[in-house]
């Protein structure tokens, strides 16, 4: 991750420079309208499309695969494996099967960013990551991330593989990962907050939104973007209008007082 200025609208994910707003796709069904939405999202300038092996029973990945005839410039496609519930979900053989299926569904030879979705209580994270790293060494995965983890777990992971991104639950109300955000910023790791819009900014966010002629969702995103230059939120939407509003949040500059009022 390289930072351009004090309030960068872009950051670097491995070899790609991308806008700091993405698209979450955990409700994406494989319909013609959603295939069009993915194409329009890229045209509208999202910097990341976030999916997972588990989302909508595979339809999310399939929709993205159907929308993209080649890898888009300026937009990283990220997927995940080893999610869901149950012990053993991070076993090497389980991950290998999921990676093969994700490559097929995404219709690609190389996944730009692949996360271990959850640390498996039954498999040391080093073993799960070694299985993913095997694909990285063969060029079928380019960068590795890890999701819902502590600093200790990130450090363990980094002893085995380079970690390009961390994706943890973080928003205006859910702040248990403050130290992880700061760690990622220091260590040049992209921090992707999931459920970015589920927090509650209350009346304050509404007042700030009115002052900026913006929506409360845009202010929520502007706050996240201001919180750290390592932050790349992936708000989930099935609406092109909402998606464009989310990308436009990159242009909103909160004052120090506004930032602190929401902090
Ligand atoms: N790593 C993990 O374990 C993990 C866990 C959960 C989620 N995720 C990822 O995080 C992404 C985001 O999470 P999420 O989608 O569940 O929650 P979210 O992004 O916090 O919120 C999504 C909700 O916000 C609405 N929304 C989006 N943009 C809006 C706008 N401009 N104005 C008004 N409403 C707006 C959406 O409705 P509309 O469709 O009507 O816009 C939807 O109801 C997921 O899609 C997934 O990719 C990862």
Tab-separated table of N, CA, C and O and ligand atoms in Angstrom, residues 23-27 50-51 55 80 117-118 147 167 193-198 215 217 234-239 242-243 245-246, ligand 1:
chain	number	residue	atom	x	y	z
A	23	UNK	N	-16.887	-2.739	-3.718
A	23	UNK	CA	-18.260	-3.235	-3.756
A	23	UNK	C	-18.298	-4.597	-3.067
A	23	UNK	O	-17.551	-5.504	-3.445
A	24	UNK	N	-19.171	-4.730	-2.083
A	24	UNK	CA	-19.396	-6.019	-1.421
A	24	UNK	C	-20.525	-6.756	-2.130
A	24	UNK	O	-21.508	-6.139	-2.564
A	25	UNK	N	-20.382	-8.086	-2.255
A	25	UNK	CA	-21.322	-8.819	-3.111
A	25	UNK	C	-21.922	-10.051	-2.419
A	25	UNK	O	-22.200	-11.045	-3.073
A	26	UNK	N	-22.165	-9.949	-1.104
A	26	UNK	CA	-22.650	-11.161	-0.428
A	26	UNK	C	-24.153	-11.417	-0.647
A	26	UNK	O	-24.691	-12.391	-0.144
A	27	UNK	N	-24.846	-10.541	-1.399
A	27	UNK	CA	-26.255	-10.815	-1.751
A	27	UNK	C	-26.428	-10.973	-3.265
A	27	UNK	O	-27.560	-10.996	-3.766
A	50	UNK	N	-15.500	-7.429	-3.839
A	50	UNK	CA	-15.246	-8.407	-2.786
A	50	UNK	C	-16.290	-9.510	-2.829
A	50	UNK	O	-17.483	-9.250	-2.728
A	51	UNK	N	-15.826	-10.754	-2.987
A	51	UNK	CA	-16.747	-11.882	-2.962
A	51	UNK	C	-16.156	-12.962	-2.064
A	51	UNK	O	-15.174	-12.741	-1.352
A	55	UNK	N	-20.526	-17.051	-0.760
A	55	UNK	CA	-21.602	-16.080	-0.985
A	55	UNK	C	-22.632	-16.592	-1.993
A	55	UNK	O	-22.278	-17.046	-3.088
A	80	UNK	N	-12.584	-15.311	-1.177
A	80	UNK	CA	-12.144	-15.906	0.097
A	80	UNK	C	-12.515	-17.377	0.126
A	80	UNK	O	-13.501	-17.779	-0.496
A	117	UNK	N	-10.853	-16.895	4.876
A	117	UNK	CA	-12.072	-16.214	5.352
A	117	UNK	C	-12.151	-16.199	6.880
A	117	UNK	O	-12.554	-15.200	7.476
A	118	UNK	N	-11.815	-17.332	7.492
A	118	UNK	CA	-11.768	-17.425	8.954
A	118	UNK	C	-10.656	-18.377	9.356
A	118	UNK	O	-10.411	-19.367	8.656
A	147	UNK	N	-8.924	-12.768	7.270
A	147	UNK	CA	-10.134	-12.054	7.710
A	147	UNK	C	-10.517	-12.382	9.149
A	147	UNK	O	-10.463	-13.542	9.562
A	167	UNK	N	-9.160	-8.152	6.412
A	167	UNK	CA	-10.575	-7.762	6.333
A	167	UNK	C	-11.261	-8.118	7.649
A	167	UNK	O	-11.453	-9.288	7.963
A	193	UNK	N	-12.642	-2.838	5.917
A	193	UNK	CA	-13.651	-3.024	6.962
A	193	UNK	C	-14.889	-3.701	6.382
A	193	UNK	O	-15.448	-3.220	5.394
A	194	UNK	N	-15.305	-4.833	6.968
A	194	UNK	CA	-16.563	-5.406	6.463
A	194	UNK	C	-17.725	-4.947	7.328
A	194	UNK	O	-17.533	-4.481	8.446
A	195	UNK	N	-18.940	-5.004	6.771
A	195	UNK	CA	-20.130	-4.369	7.355
A	195	UNK	C	-19.861	-2.868	7.612
A	195	UNK	O	-20.169	-2.352	8.682
A	196	UNK	N	-19.300	-2.146	6.621
A	196	UNK	CA	-18.910	-0.749	6.877
A	196	UNK	C	-20.092	0.160	7.211
A	196	UNK	O	-19.912	1.191	7.861
A	197	UNK	N	-21.295	-0.230	6.737
A	197	UNK	CA	-22.453	0.670	6.910
A	197	UNK	C	-23.362	0.237	8.061
A	197	UNK	O	-24.377	0.889	8.310
A	198	UNK	N	-23.026	-0.821	8.755
A	198	UNK	CA	-23.959	-1.312	9.775
A	198	UNK	C	-23.874	-0.540	11.092
A	198	UNK	O	-24.645	-0.791	12.003
A	215	UNK	N	-25.414	12.228	1.896
A	215	UNK	CA	-26.281	11.308	2.637
A	215	UNK	C	-25.517	10.802	3.865
A	215	UNK	O	-24.278	10.807	3.884
A	217	UNK	N	-24.995	7.791	4.693
A	217	UNK	CA	-24.115	6.699	4.253
A	217	UNK	C	-22.798	7.278	3.710
A	217	UNK	O	-21.708	6.778	4.009
A	234	UNK	N	-15.841	-1.711	1.624
A	234	UNK	CA	-16.501	-2.454	0.534
A	234	UNK	C	-18.009	-2.497	0.800
A	234	UNK	O	-18.561	-3.579	1.041
A	235	UNK	N	-18.690	-1.319	0.772
A	235	UNK	CA	-20.134	-1.346	1.044
A	235	UNK	C	-20.852	-2.267	0.059
A	235	UNK	O	-20.568	-2.255	-1.147
A	236	UNK	N	-21.772	-3.053	0.579
A	236	UNK	CA	-22.543	-3.968	-0.259
A	236	UNK	C	-23.773	-3.258	-0.799
A	236	UNK	O	-24.475	-2.571	-0.056
A	237	UNK	N	-24.017	-3.381	-2.080
A	237	UNK	CA	-25.236	-2.798	-2.645
A	237	UNK	C	-25.643	-3.570	-3.904
A	237	UNK	O	-24.794	-4.124	-4.606
A	238	UNK	N	-26.956	-3.554	-4.162
A	238	UNK	CA	-27.474	-4.108	-5.422
A	238	UNK	C	-28.014	-2.968	-6.287
A	238	UNK	O	-28.690	-3.214	-7.287
A	239	UNK	N	-27.712	-1.728	-5.882
A	239	UNK	CA	-28.266	-0.554	-6.560
A	239	UNK	C	-27.137	0.263	-7.181
A	239	UNK	O	-26.191	0.667	-6.488
A	242	UNK	N	-26.894	3.691	-5.505
A	242	UNK	CA	-26.174	3.664	-4.221
A	242	UNK	C	-24.670	3.510	-4.463
A	242	UNK	O	-23.853	4.147	-3.789
A	243	UNK	N	-24.314	2.651	-5.411
A	243	UNK	CA	-22.901	2.425	-5.689
A	243	UNK	C	-22.213	3.742	-6.101
A	243	UNK	O	-21.129	4.068	-5.632
A	245	UNK	N	-23.180	6.758	-5.351
A	245	UNK	CA	-23.086	7.596	-4.142
A	245	UNK	C	-21.889	7.173	-3.299
A	245	UNK	O	-21.184	8.017	-2.736
A	246	UNK	N	-21.674	5.870	-3.196
A	246	UNK	CA	-20.567	5.372	-2.374
A	246	UNK	C	-19.223	5.805	-2.958
A	246	UNK	O	-18.333	6.252	-2.226
B	1	LIG	N1	-14.911	-11.054	5.769
B	1	LIG	C1	-16.074	-11.375	6.266
B	1	LIG	O1	-16.194	-12.273	7.095
B	1	LIG	C2	-17.293	-10.622	5.834
B	1	LIG	C3	-18.469	-10.677	6.593
B	1	LIG	C4	-19.559	-9.939	6.149
B	1	LIG	C5	-19.494	-9.183	4.993
B	1	LIG	N2	-18.343	-9.170	4.257
B	1	LIG	C6	-18.204	-8.344	3.036
B	1	LIG	O2	-18.521	-7.014	3.388
B	1	LIG	C7	-19.457	-6.492	2.427
B	1	LIG	C8	-20.296	-5.435	3.051
B	1	LIG	O3	-21.155	-5.985	4.035
B	1	LIG	P1	-22.742	-5.932	3.865
B	1	LIG	O4	-23.048	-5.702	2.415
B	1	LIG	O5	-23.304	-7.121	4.504
B	1	LIG	O6	-23.113	-4.680	4.753
B	1	LIG	P2	-22.894	-3.099	4.559
B	1	LIG	O7	-22.040	-2.811	3.390
B	1	LIG	O8	-22.478	-2.541	5.867
B	1	LIG	O9	-24.376	-2.599	4.286
B	1	LIG	C9	-25.100	-3.025	3.155
B	1	LIG	C10	-26.461	-2.352	3.229
B	1	LIG	O10	-26.321	-0.967	2.979
B	1	LIG	C11	-27.178	-0.577	1.896
B	1	LIG	N3	-26.475	0.455	1.133
B	1	LIG	C12	-25.313	0.373	0.432
B	1	LIG	N4	-24.981	1.561	-0.111
B	1	LIG	C13	-25.969	2.421	0.223
B	1	LIG	C14	-26.220	3.793	-0.044
B	1	LIG	N5	-25.374	4.547	-0.779
B	1	LIG	N6	-27.349	4.349	0.478
B	1	LIG	C15	-28.202	3.631	1.226
B	1	LIG	N7	-28.035	2.335	1.523
B	1	LIG	C16	-26.924	1.734	1.018
B	1	LIG	C17	-27.446	-1.836	1.105
B	1	LIG	O11	-28.707	-1.813	0.477
B	1	LIG	P3	-28.908	-1.578	-1.128
B	1	LIG	O12	-28.646	-2.879	-1.819
B	1	LIG	O13	-30.328	-1.133	-1.223
B	1	LIG	O14	-27.959	-0.489	-1.539
B	1	LIG	C18	-27.430	-2.899	2.225
B	1	LIG	O15	-28.702	-2.977	2.844
B	1	LIG	C19	-20.225	-7.746	1.995
B	1	LIG	O16	-20.936	-7.538	0.793
B	1	LIG	C20	-19.115	-8.742	1.892
B	1	LIG	O17	-18.469	-8.585	0.636
B	1	LIG	C21	-17.250	-9.864	4.672
